[in-house]
Amino acid sequence: TVNKPAGWWWSTPDETFEKDTFWTATRFKDTLLGLKLTSTGTPQNPRIQCTIFSQTELTPPQQQDITGMLKRALRTEEDLTEFYALAKKDSILKTVVEDLKGMRTAAWPELFPALILAVTLQMAPMTRANQMMNLLINNFGDQASFDGKTIRYWPSPNKIASSTVDDLMTKAKLGYRAKNLTAIAKTLQQGFPTMDDLWTMNAEEAKQKLLTLHGIGDYSADIIIPGMGFPIDVWSAKIFHILFFGEKPENPR
């Protein structure tokens, strides 16, 4: 689930996966946490042992809240029975299920990194989007050092809200996106549902809430919403056209 053969990282580009153990970081209620997760189960009976690293002692209620967030973001209680029944009847999905048995559709632990991804993907090829994200993390992000690892993590909304648009344009090469990201950060700073809050809403309600953020449209909202929508961009259109029709589309847009 966290170490996909292709696709996005789970929480931050810096996370590390070695021998069924996963080191990453996330921010929970403005507190940066280091996470060490180890798989102690099987695809049929999954079980995860998690060690949380924090600069301040966490109370039992805080530990319980963080556990709930991790269970939600890792989709540990997702029932895949219906999907597997469907996959057995499909020539393509049948192979996927054999190769990736037990994989969940992992969700974002925290909202702001998902928003950063959505904003930097807008009208940009992958090399450009990765450049912007890397510069944001290097120049405005945080880092967690724990268990012999140092994990770089995304900027906080407070950090971006207090930065100037010119600074973001210069140091992170965001272009017009700098204004959008600053406006989003200020809205989150003033009060906006967390990712956990969005999960209590139905998908359409959560999407409509996200659409109120400056610079977030249908495509970006579909990247972020709980359970994820189905955002189709020009690259996806090419892939699906080849998959379903056996040839490249003349005009993927």
Tab-separated table of C-alpha atoms in Angstrom:
chain	number	residue	atom	x	y	z
A	1	THR	CA	0.000	0.000	0.000
A	2	VAL	CA	2.768	2.484	0.864
A	3	ASN	CA	5.439	1.093	-1.488
A	4	LYS	CA	3.635	1.020	-4.833
A	5	PRO	CA	5.532	-0.137	-7.944
A	6	ALA	CA	4.411	3.106	-9.619
A	7	GLY	CA	2.593	6.145	-8.321
A	8	TRP	CA	2.782	8.786	-5.651
A	9	TRP	CA	4.410	8.558	-2.256
A	10	TRP	CA	2.069	8.130	0.692
A	11	SER	CA	2.975	11.169	2.797
A	12	THR	CA	6.235	12.781	1.602
A	13	PRO	CA	8.725	12.195	-1.253
A	14	ASP	CA	11.477	11.502	1.307
A	15	GLU	CA	9.899	8.424	2.871
A	16	THR	CA	11.943	5.210	2.963
A	17	PHE	CA	10.835	1.574	2.621
A	18	GLU	CA	13.211	-1.253	3.566
A	19	LYS	CA	12.400	-4.901	4.315
A	20	ASP	CA	8.727	-4.392	5.253
A	21	THR	CA	9.566	-1.324	7.377
A	22	PHE	CA	8.544	2.180	6.370
A	23	TRP	CA	9.876	5.498	7.696
A	24	THR	CA	7.934	8.645	6.938
A	25	ALA	CA	6.570	11.797	8.526
A	26	THR	CA	3.319	13.688	8.802
A	27	ARG	CA	1.911	16.695	10.576
A	28	PHE	CA	-0.890	16.226	13.071
A	29	LYS	CA	-2.570	19.345	14.459
A	30	ASP	CA	0.536	21.471	13.746
A	31	THR	CA	2.865	18.874	15.326
A	32	LEU	CA	5.452	17.221	13.060
A	33	LEU	CA	5.685	13.488	13.702
A	34	GLY	CA	8.152	10.832	12.629
A	35	LEU	CA	6.548	7.481	11.846
A	36	LYS	CA	8.074	4.009	11.713
A	37	LEU	CA	5.631	1.420	10.424
A	38	THR	CA	6.387	-2.282	10.190
A	39	SER	CA	4.247	-4.921	8.544
A	40	THR	CA	3.740	-7.807	10.963
A	41	GLY	CA	0.849	-9.473	9.151
A	42	THR	CA	-0.008	-10.900	5.725
A	43	PRO	CA	-2.097	-9.645	2.791
A	44	GLN	CA	-4.905	-11.883	4.030
A	45	ASN	CA	-4.550	-10.754	7.649
A	46	PRO	CA	-2.825	-7.350	7.616
A	47	ARG	CA	-1.324	-5.957	10.792
A	48	ILE	CA	0.894	-2.905	11.272
A	49	GLN	CA	3.094	-1.958	14.196
A	50	CYS	CA	3.629	1.803	14.376
A	51	THR	CA	6.112	3.786	16.451
A	52	ILE	CA	5.423	7.526	16.687
A	53	PHE	CA	8.287	9.975	17.256
A	54	SER	CA	7.424	13.416	18.631
A	55	GLN	CA	9.379	16.280	20.207
A	56	THR	CA	6.744	16.500	22.930
A	57	GLU	CA	5.128	13.713	24.902
A	58	LEU	CA	1.831	12.614	23.392
A	59	THR	CA	-1.158	12.075	25.651
A	60	PRO	CA	-3.210	8.856	25.340
A	61	PRO	CA	-6.064	10.754	23.573
A	62	GLN	CA	-3.541	12.214	21.110
A	63	GLN	CA	-2.095	8.763	20.468
A	64	GLN	CA	-5.620	7.462	19.866
A	65	ASP	CA	-6.377	10.298	17.419
A	66	ILE	CA	-3.128	9.679	15.519
A	67	THR	CA	-3.890	5.955	15.351
A	68	GLY	CA	-7.299	6.778	13.906
A	69	MET	CA	-5.726	9.059	11.318
A	70	LEU	CA	-3.250	6.353	10.273
A	71	LYS	CA	-5.960	3.692	10.025
A	72	ARG	CA	-8.007	6.054	7.880
A	73	ALA	CA	-5.094	7.073	5.645
A	74	LEU	CA	-3.859	3.496	5.183
A	75	ARG	CA	-7.436	2.277	4.595
A	76	THR	CA	-6.768	-0.662	6.908
A	77	GLU	CA	-10.489	-1.375	7.277
A	78	GLU	CA	-11.275	-1.125	3.558
A	79	ASP	CA	-13.266	-4.165	2.415
A	80	LEU	CA	-11.811	-5.413	-0.876
A	81	THR	CA	-14.093	-8.450	-1.225
A	82	GLU	CA	-16.359	-6.944	-3.882
A	83	PHE	CA	-13.413	-5.640	-5.895
A	84	TYR	CA	-11.696	-9.037	-5.907
A	85	ALA	CA	-14.911	-10.719	-7.060
A	86	LEU	CA	-15.121	-8.249	-9.939
A	87	ALA	CA	-11.415	-8.534	-10.764
A	88	LYS	CA	-11.573	-12.302	-11.210
A	89	LYS	CA	-13.893	-11.771	-14.193
A	90	ASP	CA	-11.698	-9.142	-15.892
A	91	SER	CA	-8.656	-10.141	-17.959
A	92	ILE	CA	-6.623	-7.061	-16.966
A	93	LEU	CA	-7.654	-6.727	-13.324
A	94	LYS	CA	-7.148	-10.446	-12.765
A	95	THR	CA	-3.413	-10.026	-13.348
A	96	VAL	CA	-3.275	-6.866	-11.224
A	97	VAL	CA	-4.891	-8.644	-8.283
A	98	GLU	CA	-2.430	-11.526	-8.516
A	99	ASP	CA	0.546	-9.142	-8.448
A	100	LEU	CA	-0.734	-6.654	-5.858
A	101	LYS	CA	-2.874	-8.759	-3.525
A	102	GLY	CA	-3.787	-6.805	-0.398
A	103	MET	CA	-2.897	-3.328	-1.667
A	104	ARG	CA	-5.224	-0.585	-0.414
A	105	THR	CA	-6.115	2.715	-2.047
A	106	ALA	CA	-4.126	4.733	0.475
A	107	ALA	CA	-5.304	8.258	1.282
A	108	TRP	CA	-3.490	11.424	2.340
A	109	PRO	CA	-2.765	11.671	6.081
A	110	GLU	CA	-2.800	15.506	5.922
A	111	LEU	CA	-4.666	17.976	3.705
A	112	PHE	CA	-2.095	20.662	2.836
A	113	PRO	CA	0.419	18.346	1.080
A	114	ALA	CA	-2.425	17.066	-1.104
A	115	LEU	CA	-3.295	20.655	-1.982
A	116	ILE	CA	0.358	21.395	-2.811
A	117	LEU	CA	0.443	18.390	-5.146
A	118	ALA	CA	-2.785	19.471	-6.845
A	119	VAL	CA	-1.582	23.047	-7.346
A	120	THR	CA	1.848	22.084	-8.685
A	121	LEU	CA	0.331	19.577	-11.139
A	122	GLN	CA	-1.777	22.281	-12.774
A	123	MET	CA	-0.685	22.896	-16.379
A	124	ALA	CA	2.736	21.359	-15.772
A	125	PRO	CA	4.568	18.225	-16.971
A	126	MET	CA	5.914	15.900	-14.288
A	127	THR	CA	9.483	17.241	-14.419
A	128	ARG	CA	8.189	20.758	-13.778
A	129	ALA	CA	5.790	19.678	-11.027
A	130	ASN	CA	8.524	17.685	-9.280
A	131	GLN	CA	10.866	20.679	-9.493
A	132	MET	CA	8.317	22.939	-7.771
A	133	MET	CA	7.538	20.421	-5.046
A	134	ASN	CA	11.212	19.753	-4.342
A	135	LEU	CA	11.990	23.476	-4.106
A	136	LEU	CA	9.018	24.031	-1.793
A	137	ILE	CA	10.220	21.298	0.557
A	138	ASN	CA	13.855	22.458	0.434
A	139	ASN	CA	13.156	26.159	0.985
A	140	PHE	CA	9.973	26.208	3.052
A	141	GLY	CA	9.534	22.703	4.475
A	142	ASP	CA	10.435	20.991	7.756
A	143	GLN	CA	12.398	17.861	8.564
A	144	ALA	CA	12.017	15.106	11.113
A	145	SER	CA	15.124	13.299	12.408
A	146	PHE	CA	14.364	10.032	14.212
A	147	ASP	CA	15.457	6.399	14.377
A	148	GLY	CA	18.595	7.181	12.370
A	149	LYS	CA	16.610	8.731	9.508
A	150	THR	CA	16.075	12.323	8.408
A	151	ILE	CA	12.854	12.858	6.479
A	152	ARG	CA	12.100	16.136	4.721
A	153	TYR	CA	8.479	17.173	4.978
A	154	TRP	CA	6.121	19.644	3.316
A	155	PRO	CA	5.757	23.275	4.389
A	156	SER	CA	3.030	24.061	6.882
A	157	PRO	CA	0.123	26.349	5.941
A	158	ASN	CA	1.480	28.844	8.501
A	159	LYS	CA	4.878	28.932	6.756
A	160	ILE	CA	3.385	29.509	3.308
A	161	ALA	CA	0.825	32.032	4.584
A	162	SER	CA	3.617	34.105	6.137
A	163	SER	CA	5.761	33.988	2.970
A	164	THR	CA	5.446	36.538	0.197
A	165	VAL	CA	4.188	35.642	-3.258
A	166	ASP	CA	7.445	36.973	-4.718
A	167	ASP	CA	9.464	34.737	-2.400
A	168	LEU	CA	7.493	31.666	-3.475
A	169	MET	CA	7.865	32.582	-7.129
A	170	THR	CA	11.619	33.082	-6.786
A	171	LYS	CA	12.606	30.229	-4.471
A	172	ALA	CA	10.074	27.594	-5.563
A	173	LYS	CA	9.534	28.714	-9.170
A	174	LEU	CA	5.759	28.479	-8.713
A	175	GLY	CA	4.839	31.197	-11.213
A	176	TYR	CA	1.137	32.107	-11.022
A	177	ARG	CA	0.594	29.189	-8.612
A	178	ALA	CA	2.325	31.140	-5.821
A	179	LYS	CA	-0.697	33.400	-5.432
A	180	ASN	CA	-3.066	30.422	-5.352
A	181	LEU	CA	-1.016	28.474	-2.806
A	182	THR	CA	-0.686	31.521	-0.517
A	183	ALA	CA	-4.448	32.091	-0.636
A	184	ILE	CA	-5.097	28.409	0.160
A	185	ALA	CA	-2.660	28.458	3.088
A	186	LYS	CA	-4.331	31.547	4.553
A	187	THR	CA	-7.773	29.931	4.267
A	188	LEU	CA	-6.530	26.812	6.080
A	189	GLN	CA	-4.892	29.029	8.687
A	190	GLN	CA	-8.176	30.839	9.336
A	191	GLY	CA	-10.139	27.627	9.691
A	192	PHE	CA	-10.949	24.891	7.163
A	193	PRO	CA	-11.907	21.201	7.548
A	194	THR	CA	-8.975	18.844	8.070
A	195	MET	CA	-8.588	15.731	5.955
A	196	ASP	CA	-10.155	13.753	8.788
A	197	ASP	CA	-13.104	16.179	8.749
A	198	LEU	CA	-13.515	15.789	4.984
A	199	TRP	CA	-13.728	12.024	5.448
A	200	THR	CA	-16.846	12.451	7.569
A	201	MET	CA	-18.571	14.058	4.545
A	202	ASN	CA	-19.835	12.294	1.452
A	203	ALA	CA	-17.614	12.637	-1.620
A	204	GLU	CA	-19.703	15.344	-3.307
A	205	GLU	CA	-19.932	17.447	-0.151
A	206	ALA	CA	-16.171	17.184	0.382
A	207	LYS	CA	-15.514	18.117	-3.245
A	208	GLN	CA	-17.767	21.174	-3.048
A	209	LYS	CA	-15.908	22.282	0.079
A	210	LEU	CA	-12.560	21.951	-1.697
A	211	LEU	CA	-13.857	23.913	-4.673
A	212	THR	CA	-14.240	26.957	-2.418
A	213	LEU	CA	-10.429	27.155	-2.146
A	214	HIS	CA	-8.717	29.651	-4.440
A	215	GLY	CA	-7.262	27.948	-7.506
A	216	ILE	CA	-8.855	24.536	-6.874
A	217	GLY	CA	-11.065	23.285	-9.702
A	218	ASP	CA	-12.681	19.956	-10.582
A	219	TYR	CA	-9.444	18.216	-11.615
A	220	SER	CA	-7.542	19.355	-8.521
A	221	ALA	CA	-10.419	18.512	-6.174
A	222	ASP	CA	-10.631	14.986	-7.599
A	223	ILE	CA	-6.971	14.445	-6.678
A	224	ILE	CA	-7.656	15.399	-3.065
A	225	ILE	CA	-11.140	14.211	-2.079
A	226	PRO	CA	-11.452	11.282	0.327
A	227	GLY	CA	-11.293	8.022	-1.556
A	228	MET	CA	-10.096	10.088	-4.530
A	229	GLY	CA	-12.166	10.969	-7.536
A	230	PHE	CA	-11.283	10.095	-11.105
A	231	PRO	CA	-9.273	13.019	-12.483
A	232	ILE	CA	-8.590	12.654	-16.187
A	233	ASP	CA	-5.710	14.660	-17.637
A	234	VAL	CA	-4.189	14.524	-21.108
A	235	TRP	CA	-1.644	11.863	-20.061
A	236	SER	CA	-4.358	9.647	-18.573
A	237	ALA	CA	-6.426	10.070	-21.734
A	238	LYS	CA	-3.524	8.714	-23.799
A	239	ILE	CA	-3.083	5.694	-21.528
A	240	PHE	CA	-6.796	4.811	-21.403
A	241	HIS	CA	-7.170	5.226	-25.163
A	242	ILE	CA	-4.307	2.819	-25.776
A	243	LEU	CA	-5.671	0.417	-23.153
A	244	PHE	CA	-9.226	0.343	-24.514
A	245	PHE	CA	-8.688	0.922	-28.252
A	246	GLY	CA	-5.155	-0.341	-28.879
A	247	GLU	CA	-3.814	2.854	-30.429
A	248	LYS	CA	-2.689	6.362	-29.484
A	249	PRO	CA	-5.407	9.002	-29.712
A	250	GLU	CA	-5.036	11.636	-32.419
A	251	ASN	CA	-6.179	14.380	-30.071
A	252	PRO	CA	-5.988	13.374	-26.376
A	253	ARG	CA	-7.215	16.792	-25.212
